[in-house]
């Protein structure tokens, strides 16, 4: 009884912390959109970029359009991957447009918009921190990463999710050339690059681009399938014996990006909460692989 009560308290605490992170993420993202991006006349990649394109064509409110687009993406992910993949998207799907609508009623601009490069950089920082806060707790926005995941799973398993997502964002930004002009499209690229780097810096500091994960688990089949099929990464597997229990388990060793390591952590927490995971920052990797340096080339 005591143990059950403690478990309820831990769950309640986790949910409370999750909501704090999600609210903080939504506020920062909404500030970036309503007080920097829109007043500066800029756009971006991702779902925000799609909404900005439709805004320019229809004149409709950002929050309304975001709800509509995010709803379509949520249904797309649900049909393509199942409800388990959209559970932690629904929270931000409800929260984020609500905060953008609230902030739109305040006559506030953080920058005057004359220096669009500065605006693009600051928007990238705000949106990067916003994504990192949500991602750290296992939550994701209904955006192009979800679309890329479905496309890879259903139709293009030979390509990595990051490559598919990059192509989608390039298409979105390319379309913005016809609406906003070449200069604004180039600023959108800068905002995307700054946002991606900010996510990595918030999660793991300034230096880590590749991390090494060592995972010891009793559920090897599900973890192996996630690494190879969903992440598109290679992995080494060995059998290890615990010195205390003398139990034989499977140890995985893989190299991945900081963002992917968070996805891996969330998956392991779901399938094997008793797993043991070690994360090591790696200064560099030479070899064939996503994000690795070519061993035949001089840096």
Short mmCIF file of N, CA and C in Angstrom, two decimals, residues 13-184:
data_model
loop_
_atom_site.label_atom_id
_atom_site.label_comp_id
_atom_site.label_asym_id
_atom_site.label_seq_id
_atom_site.Cartn_x
_atom_site.Cartn_y
_atom_site.Cartn_z
N UNK A 13 4.27 13.95 -9.45
CA UNK A 13 5.41 14.88 -9.52
C UNK A 13 5.94 14.95 -10.94
N UNK A 14 6.04 13.79 -11.60
CA UNK A 14 6.54 13.77 -12.97
C UNK A 14 5.62 14.54 -13.90
N UNK A 15 4.32 14.33 -13.75
CA UNK A 15 3.36 15.06 -14.58
C UNK A 15 3.46 16.56 -14.36
N UNK A 16 3.63 16.96 -13.08
CA UNK A 16 3.75 18.38 -12.75
C UNK A 16 4.99 18.99 -13.40
N UNK A 17 6.11 18.27 -13.31
CA UNK A 17 7.35 18.76 -13.93
C UNK A 17 7.20 18.81 -15.45
N UNK A 18 6.58 17.78 -16.01
CA UNK A 18 6.33 17.78 -17.46
C UNK A 18 5.55 19.00 -17.90
N UNK A 19 4.50 19.33 -17.14
CA UNK A 19 3.66 20.47 -17.51
C UNK A 19 4.41 21.79 -17.38
N UNK A 20 5.28 21.90 -16.38
CA UNK A 20 6.09 23.11 -16.23
C UNK A 20 6.99 23.29 -17.45
N UNK A 21 7.64 22.20 -17.86
CA UNK A 21 8.51 22.26 -19.04
C UNK A 21 7.70 22.58 -20.29
N UNK A 22 6.53 21.96 -20.43
CA UNK A 22 5.70 22.19 -21.62
C UNK A 22 5.19 23.63 -21.69
N UNK A 23 4.76 24.15 -20.54
CA UNK A 23 4.29 25.54 -20.51
C UNK A 23 5.43 26.49 -20.85
N UNK A 24 6.61 26.25 -20.24
CA UNK A 24 7.78 27.08 -20.56
C UNK A 24 8.13 27.00 -22.03
N UNK A 25 8.07 25.79 -22.59
CA UNK A 25 8.37 25.59 -24.00
C UNK A 25 7.39 26.38 -24.88
N UNK A 26 6.11 26.28 -24.57
CA UNK A 26 5.08 26.97 -25.36
C UNK A 26 5.20 28.48 -25.26
N UNK A 27 5.50 28.98 -24.07
CA UNK A 27 5.64 30.43 -23.90
C UNK A 27 6.81 30.96 -24.72
N UNK A 28 7.96 30.27 -24.63
CA UNK A 28 9.13 30.72 -25.39
C UNK A 28 8.87 30.64 -26.89
N UNK A 29 8.24 29.54 -27.33
CA UNK A 29 7.92 29.41 -28.74
C UNK A 29 6.94 30.47 -29.21
N UNK A 30 5.94 30.76 -28.39
CA UNK A 30 4.94 31.78 -28.74
C UNK A 30 5.57 33.17 -28.79
N UNK A 31 6.49 33.45 -27.87
CA UNK A 31 7.21 34.74 -27.89
C UNK A 31 8.00 34.86 -29.18
N UNK A 32 8.70 33.76 -29.54
CA UNK A 32 9.47 33.78 -30.78
C UNK A 32 8.62 34.07 -32.00
N UNK A 33 7.44 33.48 -32.05
CA UNK A 33 6.56 33.66 -33.21
C UNK A 33 5.88 35.03 -33.20
N UNK A 34 5.21 35.36 -32.08
CA UNK A 34 4.36 36.55 -32.04
C UNK A 34 5.13 37.84 -31.79
N UNK A 35 6.24 37.78 -31.10
CA UNK A 35 6.96 39.01 -30.76
C UNK A 35 8.25 39.19 -31.53
N UNK A 36 8.65 38.19 -32.34
CA UNK A 36 9.86 38.34 -33.15
C UNK A 36 9.59 38.02 -34.62
N UNK A 37 9.13 36.80 -34.90
CA UNK A 37 8.99 36.34 -36.28
C UNK A 37 7.98 37.17 -37.08
N UNK A 38 6.75 37.23 -36.61
CA UNK A 38 5.69 37.92 -37.36
C UNK A 38 5.93 39.43 -37.46
N UNK A 39 6.26 40.13 -36.34
CA UNK A 39 6.51 41.57 -36.48
C UNK A 39 7.68 41.91 -37.41
N UNK A 40 8.65 40.99 -37.52
CA UNK A 40 9.81 41.25 -38.38
C UNK A 40 9.54 40.86 -39.83
N UNK A 41 8.38 40.28 -40.10
CA UNK A 41 8.05 39.88 -41.47
C UNK A 41 8.84 38.68 -41.94
N UNK A 42 9.26 37.81 -41.01
CA UNK A 42 10.07 36.65 -41.35
C UNK A 42 9.23 35.38 -41.41
N UNK A 43 9.85 34.33 -41.88
CA UNK A 43 9.22 33.02 -41.90
C UNK A 43 10.27 32.00 -41.49
N UNK A 44 9.91 30.71 -41.54
CA UNK A 44 10.85 29.66 -41.13
C UNK A 44 10.49 28.37 -41.85
N UNK A 45 11.18 27.30 -41.50
CA UNK A 45 10.80 25.99 -41.99
C UNK A 45 9.78 25.37 -41.05
N UNK A 46 9.53 24.08 -41.21
CA UNK A 46 8.63 23.38 -40.31
C UNK A 46 7.18 23.81 -40.44
N UNK A 47 6.39 23.41 -39.46
CA UNK A 47 4.96 23.73 -39.48
C UNK A 47 4.73 25.24 -39.37
N UNK A 48 5.61 25.93 -38.64
CA UNK A 48 5.50 27.40 -38.54
C UNK A 48 5.64 28.03 -39.91
N UNK A 49 6.57 27.52 -40.71
CA UNK A 49 6.75 28.05 -42.06
C UNK A 49 5.54 27.82 -42.95
N UNK A 50 4.92 26.64 -42.81
CA UNK A 50 3.71 26.37 -43.59
C UNK A 50 2.61 27.35 -43.21
N UNK A 51 2.44 27.55 -41.91
CA UNK A 51 1.41 28.48 -41.43
C UNK A 51 1.67 29.89 -41.93
N UNK A 52 2.94 30.31 -41.93
CA UNK A 52 3.28 31.66 -42.41
C UNK A 52 2.93 31.80 -43.90
N UNK A 53 3.13 30.75 -44.67
CA UNK A 53 2.77 30.79 -46.09
C UNK A 53 1.27 30.96 -46.26
N UNK A 54 0.50 30.18 -45.51
CA UNK A 54 -0.96 30.26 -45.61
C UNK A 54 -1.46 31.60 -45.08
N UNK A 55 -0.82 32.12 -44.03
CA UNK A 55 -1.17 33.45 -43.52
C UNK A 55 -1.05 34.51 -44.60
N UNK A 56 0.06 34.45 -45.34
CA UNK A 56 0.30 35.45 -46.39
C UNK A 56 -0.75 35.36 -47.50
N UNK A 57 -1.25 34.15 -47.74
CA UNK A 57 -2.22 33.97 -48.82
C UNK A 57 -3.65 34.25 -48.39
N UNK A 58 -3.95 34.02 -47.11
CA UNK A 58 -5.34 34.13 -46.65
C UNK A 58 -5.58 35.27 -45.68
N UNK A 59 -4.53 35.70 -44.98
CA UNK A 59 -4.70 36.74 -43.97
C UNK A 59 -5.32 36.24 -42.67
N UNK A 60 -5.46 34.92 -42.52
CA UNK A 60 -6.04 34.36 -41.30
C UNK A 60 -5.06 34.41 -40.14
N UNK A 61 -5.58 34.23 -38.93
CA UNK A 61 -4.78 34.31 -37.71
C UNK A 61 -3.83 33.11 -37.60
N UNK A 62 -2.63 33.35 -37.07
CA UNK A 62 -1.63 32.30 -36.92
C UNK A 62 -2.15 31.15 -36.06
N UNK A 63 -2.74 31.48 -34.92
CA UNK A 63 -3.18 30.45 -33.97
C UNK A 63 -4.22 29.53 -34.60
N UNK A 64 -5.19 30.11 -35.31
CA UNK A 64 -6.22 29.31 -35.96
C UNK A 64 -5.62 28.38 -37.00
N UNK A 65 -4.74 28.93 -37.82
CA UNK A 65 -4.11 28.12 -38.87
C UNK A 65 -3.23 27.03 -38.28
N UNK A 66 -2.55 27.35 -37.17
CA UNK A 66 -1.68 26.35 -36.56
C UNK A 66 -2.51 25.20 -36.01
N UNK A 67 -3.64 25.52 -35.36
CA UNK A 67 -4.53 24.46 -34.87
C UNK A 67 -4.96 23.55 -36.01
N UNK A 68 -5.33 24.14 -37.13
CA UNK A 68 -5.80 23.36 -38.27
C UNK A 68 -4.69 22.47 -38.82
N UNK A 69 -3.50 23.06 -39.02
CA UNK A 69 -2.38 22.29 -39.57
C UNK A 69 -1.92 21.20 -38.60
N UNK A 70 -1.76 21.56 -37.33
CA UNK A 70 -1.32 20.59 -36.33
C UNK A 70 -2.31 19.44 -36.21
N UNK A 71 -3.60 19.77 -36.31
CA UNK A 71 -4.62 18.72 -36.26
C UNK A 71 -4.48 17.74 -37.41
N UNK A 72 -4.21 18.26 -38.61
CA UNK A 72 -4.00 17.41 -39.78
C UNK A 72 -2.77 16.52 -39.59
N UNK A 73 -1.68 17.12 -39.05
CA UNK A 73 -0.44 16.35 -38.83
C UNK A 73 -0.65 15.27 -37.78
N UNK A 74 -1.38 15.60 -36.71
CA UNK A 74 -1.66 14.61 -35.65
C UNK A 74 -2.42 13.43 -36.22
N UNK A 75 -3.43 13.70 -37.04
CA UNK A 75 -4.21 12.62 -37.67
C UNK A 75 -3.32 11.80 -38.60
N UNK A 76 -2.45 12.48 -39.34
CA UNK A 76 -1.53 11.81 -40.26
C UNK A 76 -0.61 10.85 -39.51
N UNK A 77 -0.07 11.31 -38.38
CA UNK A 77 0.81 10.47 -37.56
C UNK A 77 0.02 9.31 -36.95
N UNK A 78 -1.17 9.61 -36.48
CA UNK A 78 -2.04 8.60 -35.85
C UNK A 78 -2.33 7.46 -36.84
N UNK A 79 -2.73 7.84 -38.06
CA UNK A 79 -3.04 6.83 -39.09
C UNK A 79 -1.78 6.08 -39.51
N UNK A 80 -0.66 6.83 -39.62
CA UNK A 80 0.56 6.23 -40.13
C UNK A 80 1.32 5.39 -39.13
N UNK A 81 1.30 5.79 -37.85
CA UNK A 81 2.14 5.12 -36.85
C UNK A 81 1.37 4.60 -35.65
N UNK A 82 0.12 4.97 -35.50
CA UNK A 82 -0.65 4.53 -34.34
C UNK A 82 -0.74 5.59 -33.26
N UNK A 83 -1.69 5.41 -32.35
CA UNK A 83 -1.97 6.42 -31.33
C UNK A 83 -0.81 6.62 -30.36
N UNK A 84 -0.03 5.57 -30.12
CA UNK A 84 1.10 5.68 -29.18
C UNK A 84 2.08 6.77 -29.59
N UNK A 85 2.19 7.02 -30.90
CA UNK A 85 3.13 8.02 -31.39
C UNK A 85 2.62 9.45 -31.26
N UNK A 86 1.32 9.62 -31.01
CA UNK A 86 0.79 10.99 -30.94
C UNK A 86 0.42 11.43 -29.53
N UNK A 87 0.52 10.51 -28.56
CA UNK A 87 0.08 10.85 -27.20
C UNK A 87 0.78 12.09 -26.66
N UNK A 88 2.10 12.15 -26.82
CA UNK A 88 2.84 13.29 -26.26
C UNK A 88 2.94 14.46 -27.23
N UNK A 89 2.24 14.33 -28.35
CA UNK A 89 2.09 15.47 -29.26
C UNK A 89 0.85 16.27 -28.93
N UNK A 90 -0.15 15.60 -28.34
CA UNK A 90 -1.44 16.23 -28.10
C UNK A 90 -1.35 17.38 -27.10
N UNK A 91 -0.49 17.25 -26.10
CA UNK A 91 -0.36 18.31 -25.08
C UNK A 91 0.08 19.62 -25.73
N UNK A 92 1.14 19.56 -26.54
CA UNK A 92 1.64 20.77 -27.19
C UNK A 92 0.71 21.23 -28.31
N UNK A 93 0.00 20.28 -28.91
CA UNK A 93 -0.99 20.62 -29.93
C UNK A 93 -2.07 21.54 -29.36
N UNK A 94 -2.45 21.31 -28.11
CA UNK A 94 -3.46 22.14 -27.45
C UNK A 94 -2.84 23.43 -26.90
N UNK A 95 -1.68 23.29 -26.26
CA UNK A 95 -1.09 24.42 -25.54
C UNK A 95 -0.53 25.52 -26.44
N UNK A 96 0.29 25.12 -27.42
CA UNK A 96 1.07 26.12 -28.17
C UNK A 96 0.22 27.15 -28.90
N UNK A 97 -0.78 26.75 -29.69
CA UNK A 97 -1.60 27.77 -30.35
C UNK A 97 -2.36 28.65 -29.35
N UNK A 98 -2.70 28.08 -28.19
CA UNK A 98 -3.39 28.88 -27.16
C UNK A 98 -2.49 30.01 -26.67
N UNK A 99 -1.22 29.70 -26.44
CA UNK A 99 -0.28 30.73 -25.99
C UNK A 99 0.01 31.75 -27.10
N UNK A 100 0.10 31.31 -28.34
CA UNK A 100 0.32 32.27 -29.43
C UNK A 100 -0.88 33.22 -29.55
N UNK A 101 -2.08 32.68 -29.32
CA UNK A 101 -3.29 33.53 -29.37
C UNK A 101 -3.29 34.54 -28.23
N UNK A 102 -2.91 34.10 -27.04
CA UNK A 102 -2.87 35.01 -25.88
C UNK A 102 -1.85 36.12 -26.12
N UNK A 103 -0.64 35.76 -26.56
CA UNK A 103 0.41 36.77 -26.75
C UNK A 103 0.12 37.72 -27.91
N UNK A 104 -0.72 37.26 -28.86
CA UNK A 104 -1.07 38.14 -29.98
C UNK A 104 -1.88 39.35 -29.54
N UNK A 105 -2.48 39.29 -28.33
CA UNK A 105 -3.28 40.40 -27.83
C UNK A 105 -2.44 41.43 -27.08
N UNK A 106 -1.14 41.17 -26.96
CA UNK A 106 -0.24 42.14 -26.35
C UNK A 106 0.54 42.86 -27.44
N UNK A 107 0.55 44.19 -27.39
CA UNK A 107 1.26 44.98 -28.40
C UNK A 107 2.74 45.06 -28.02
N UNK A 108 3.44 43.95 -28.21
CA UNK A 108 4.84 43.85 -27.81
C UNK A 108 5.67 43.33 -28.97
N UNK A 109 6.82 43.94 -29.21
CA UNK A 109 7.82 43.43 -30.14
C UNK A 109 9.18 43.51 -29.45
N UNK A 110 9.88 42.41 -29.44
CA UNK A 110 11.18 42.39 -28.77
C UNK A 110 12.25 43.10 -29.59
N UNK A 111 12.10 43.10 -30.91
CA UNK A 111 13.04 43.77 -31.81
C UNK A 111 12.24 44.64 -32.77
N UNK A 112 12.85 45.72 -33.24
CA UNK A 112 12.09 46.62 -34.11
C UNK A 112 11.93 46.10 -35.53
N UNK A 113 12.64 45.00 -35.87
CA UNK A 113 12.46 44.38 -37.18
C UNK A 113 13.33 44.96 -38.27
N UNK A 114 14.07 46.03 -37.98
CA UNK A 114 14.91 46.63 -39.02
C UNK A 114 16.11 45.75 -39.35
N UNK A 115 16.64 45.06 -38.34
CA UNK A 115 17.77 44.15 -38.56
C UNK A 115 17.22 42.72 -38.62
N UNK A 116 16.91 42.27 -39.83
CA UNK A 116 16.26 40.97 -39.99
C UNK A 116 17.20 39.81 -39.65
N UNK A 117 18.49 40.01 -39.84
CA UNK A 117 19.44 38.96 -39.46
C UNK A 117 19.39 38.72 -37.96
N UNK A 118 19.40 39.81 -37.20
CA UNK A 118 19.31 39.69 -35.74
C UNK A 118 17.99 39.04 -35.33
N UNK A 119 16.92 39.42 -36.00
CA UNK A 119 15.61 38.83 -35.69
C UNK A 119 15.60 37.34 -35.98
N UNK A 120 16.19 36.92 -37.11
CA UNK A 120 16.24 35.50 -37.46
C UNK A 120 17.05 34.72 -36.43
N UNK A 121 18.16 35.29 -35.97
CA UNK A 121 19.00 34.62 -34.97
C UNK A 121 18.25 34.47 -33.65
N UNK A 122 17.62 35.55 -33.21
CA UNK A 122 16.91 35.49 -31.93
C UNK A 122 15.70 34.57 -32.01
N UNK A 123 15.00 34.57 -33.15
CA UNK A 123 13.89 33.63 -33.30
C UNK A 123 14.40 32.20 -33.22
N UNK A 124 15.52 31.92 -33.89
CA UNK A 124 16.11 30.59 -33.84
C UNK A 124 16.46 30.17 -32.42
N UNK A 125 16.99 31.11 -31.63
CA UNK A 125 17.33 30.81 -30.24
C UNK A 125 16.08 30.49 -29.43
N UNK A 126 15.06 31.34 -29.56
CA UNK A 126 13.81 31.11 -28.80
C UNK A 126 13.17 29.78 -29.18
N UNK A 127 13.09 29.50 -30.48
CA UNK A 127 12.41 28.28 -30.91
C UNK A 127 13.26 27.06 -30.58
N UNK A 128 14.59 27.22 -30.60
CA UNK A 128 15.47 26.11 -30.24
C UNK A 128 15.34 25.73 -28.77
N UNK A 129 15.35 26.74 -27.89
CA UNK A 129 15.17 26.47 -26.46
C UNK A 129 13.79 25.88 -26.21
N UNK A 130 12.79 26.40 -26.92
CA UNK A 130 11.43 25.88 -26.78
C UNK A 130 11.36 24.40 -27.12
N UNK A 131 11.93 24.02 -28.26
CA UNK A 131 11.92 22.61 -28.67
C UNK A 131 12.71 21.74 -27.71
N UNK A 132 13.85 22.25 -27.23
CA UNK A 132 14.70 21.47 -26.32
C UNK A 132 13.99 21.19 -25.00
N UNK A 133 13.28 22.18 -24.46
CA UNK A 133 12.56 21.98 -23.20
C UNK A 133 11.50 20.89 -23.33
N UNK A 134 10.77 20.94 -24.44
CA UNK A 134 9.73 19.92 -24.65
C UNK A 134 10.36 18.56 -24.90
N UNK A 135 11.38 18.54 -25.73
CA UNK A 135 12.01 17.28 -26.12
C UNK A 135 12.66 16.59 -24.93
N UNK A 136 13.19 17.38 -24.01
CA UNK A 136 13.85 16.83 -22.83
C UNK A 136 12.90 16.00 -21.98
N UNK A 137 11.63 16.33 -22.02
CA UNK A 137 10.63 15.59 -21.25
C UNK A 137 9.86 14.59 -22.11
N UNK A 138 10.31 14.39 -23.34
CA UNK A 138 9.68 13.39 -24.19
C UNK A 138 8.49 13.90 -24.99
N UNK A 139 8.26 15.21 -25.02
CA UNK A 139 7.14 15.77 -25.77
C UNK A 139 7.64 16.36 -27.09
N UNK A 140 6.80 16.35 -28.10
CA UNK A 140 7.17 16.88 -29.40
C UNK A 140 6.02 17.70 -29.98
N UNK A 141 6.38 18.66 -30.80
CA UNK A 141 5.37 19.45 -31.51
C UNK A 141 4.90 18.69 -32.75
N UNK A 142 3.71 18.99 -33.17
CA UNK A 142 3.16 18.39 -34.39
C UNK A 142 3.77 19.12 -35.58
N UNK A 143 4.93 18.63 -36.02
CA UNK A 143 5.66 19.31 -37.07
C UNK A 143 6.21 18.37 -38.12
N UNK A 144 7.21 18.86 -38.83
CA UNK A 144 7.75 18.09 -39.96
C UNK A 144 8.50 16.84 -39.50
N UNK A 145 8.97 16.80 -38.25
CA UNK A 145 9.64 15.59 -37.79
C UNK A 145 8.66 14.42 -37.74
N UNK A 146 7.41 14.69 -37.33
CA UNK A 146 6.40 13.65 -37.32
C UNK A 146 6.04 13.20 -38.73
N UNK A 147 5.93 14.15 -39.64
CA UNK A 147 5.64 13.81 -41.04
C UNK A 147 6.77 12.96 -41.61
N UNK A 148 8.02 13.35 -41.31
CA UNK A 148 9.18 12.61 -41.81
C UNK A 148 9.21 11.19 -41.26
N UNK A 149 8.81 11.04 -40.00
CA UNK A 149 8.80 9.71 -39.38
C UNK A 149 7.81 8.78 -40.09
N UNK A 150 6.64 9.31 -40.42
CA UNK A 150 5.64 8.50 -41.12
C UNK A 150 6.12 8.15 -42.52
N UNK A 151 6.67 9.13 -43.23
CA UNK A 151 7.14 8.90 -44.60
C UNK A 151 8.22 7.83 -44.61
N UNK A 152 9.15 7.92 -43.66
CA UNK A 152 10.23 6.93 -43.61
C UNK A 152 9.69 5.54 -43.28
N UNK A 153 8.80 5.49 -42.32
CA UNK A 153 8.26 4.19 -41.89
C UNK A 153 7.44 3.53 -42.98
N UNK A 154 6.66 4.34 -43.69
CA UNK A 154 5.71 3.79 -44.66
C UNK A 154 6.29 3.60 -46.06
N UNK A 155 7.09 4.59 -46.51
CA UNK A 155 7.45 4.59 -47.92
C UNK A 155 8.97 4.64 -48.21
N UNK A 156 9.75 5.27 -47.34
CA UNK A 156 11.17 5.46 -47.66
C UNK A 156 12.07 4.97 -46.52
N UNK A 157 12.02 3.69 -46.18
CA UNK A 157 12.83 3.20 -45.06
C UNK A 157 14.33 3.27 -45.31
N UNK A 158 14.74 3.39 -46.58
CA UNK A 158 16.17 3.44 -46.89
C UNK A 158 16.79 4.80 -46.58
N UNK A 159 15.96 5.81 -46.31
CA UNK A 159 16.46 7.15 -45.98
C UNK A 159 16.24 7.44 -44.50
N UNK A 160 17.15 8.20 -43.92
CA UNK A 160 17.02 8.54 -42.50
C UNK A 160 15.93 9.59 -42.31
N UNK A 161 15.39 9.63 -41.10
CA UNK A 161 14.35 10.60 -40.79
C UNK A 161 14.86 12.03 -40.93
N UNK A 162 16.11 12.27 -40.52
CA UNK A 162 16.66 13.62 -40.58
C UNK A 162 16.78 14.10 -42.02
N UNK A 163 17.15 13.19 -42.95
CA UNK A 163 17.26 13.59 -44.36
C UNK A 163 15.89 13.94 -44.94
N UNK A 164 14.90 13.13 -44.61
CA UNK A 164 13.54 13.40 -45.10
C UNK A 164 13.03 14.73 -44.54
N UNK A 165 13.28 14.95 -43.24
CA UNK A 165 12.84 16.19 -42.61
C UNK A 165 13.55 17.39 -43.23
N UNK A 166 14.83 17.24 -43.56
CA UNK A 166 15.56 18.32 -44.20
C UNK A 166 14.97 18.67 -45.55
N UNK A 167 14.62 17.64 -46.33
CA UNK A 167 14.02 17.88 -47.65
C UNK A 167 12.69 18.60 -47.50
N UNK A 168 11.87 18.18 -46.54
CA UNK A 168 10.58 18.84 -46.32
C UNK A 168 10.78 20.31 -45.97
N UNK A 169 11.71 20.59 -45.07
CA UNK A 169 11.95 21.98 -44.66
C UNK A 169 12.52 22.81 -45.81
N UNK A 170 13.37 22.20 -46.63
CA UNK A 170 13.91 22.91 -47.80
C UNK A 170 12.78 23.29 -48.76
N UNK A 171 11.85 22.36 -48.96
CA UNK A 171 10.70 22.63 -49.84
C UNK A 171 9.85 23.78 -49.28
N UNK A 172 9.62 23.76 -47.96
CA UNK A 172 8.81 24.82 -47.34
C UNK A 172 9.49 26.17 -47.50
N UNK A 173 10.79 26.22 -47.23
CA UNK A 173 11.52 27.48 -47.34
C UNK A 173 11.61 27.93 -48.80
N UNK A 174 11.77 26.97 -49.72
CA UNK A 174 11.82 27.32 -51.14
C UNK A 174 10.50 27.94 -51.60
N UNK A 175 9.39 27.41 -51.08
CA UNK A 175 8.07 27.98 -51.42
C UNK A 175 7.94 29.41 -50.91
N UNK A 176 8.60 29.69 -49.80
CA UNK A 176 8.51 31.05 -49.23
C UNK A 176 9.17 32.09 -50.12
N UNK A 177 10.05 31.64 -51.03
CA UNK A 177 10.68 32.58 -51.97
C UNK A 177 9.62 33.29 -52.80
N UNK A 178 8.58 32.54 -53.22
CA UNK A 178 7.55 33.10 -54.09
C UNK A 178 6.58 34.02 -53.34
N UNK A 179 6.55 33.90 -52.01
CA UNK A 179 5.64 34.73 -51.21
C UNK A 179 6.37 35.89 -50.54
N UNK A 180 7.52 35.59 -49.95
CA UNK A 180 8.24 36.59 -49.16
C UNK A 180 9.51 37.13 -49.82
N UNK A 181 9.99 36.44 -50.85
CA UNK A 181 11.20 36.88 -51.53
C UNK A 181 12.43 36.08 -51.09
N UNK A 182 13.48 36.20 -51.86
CA UNK A 182 14.70 35.43 -51.63
C UNK A 182 15.35 35.78 -50.30
N UNK A 183 15.43 37.07 -49.96
CA UNK A 183 16.09 37.48 -48.73
C UNK A 183 15.45 36.84 -47.50
N UNK A 184 14.13 36.87 -47.44
CA UNK A 184 13.42 36.32 -46.28
C UNK A 184 13.63 34.80 -46.21
#
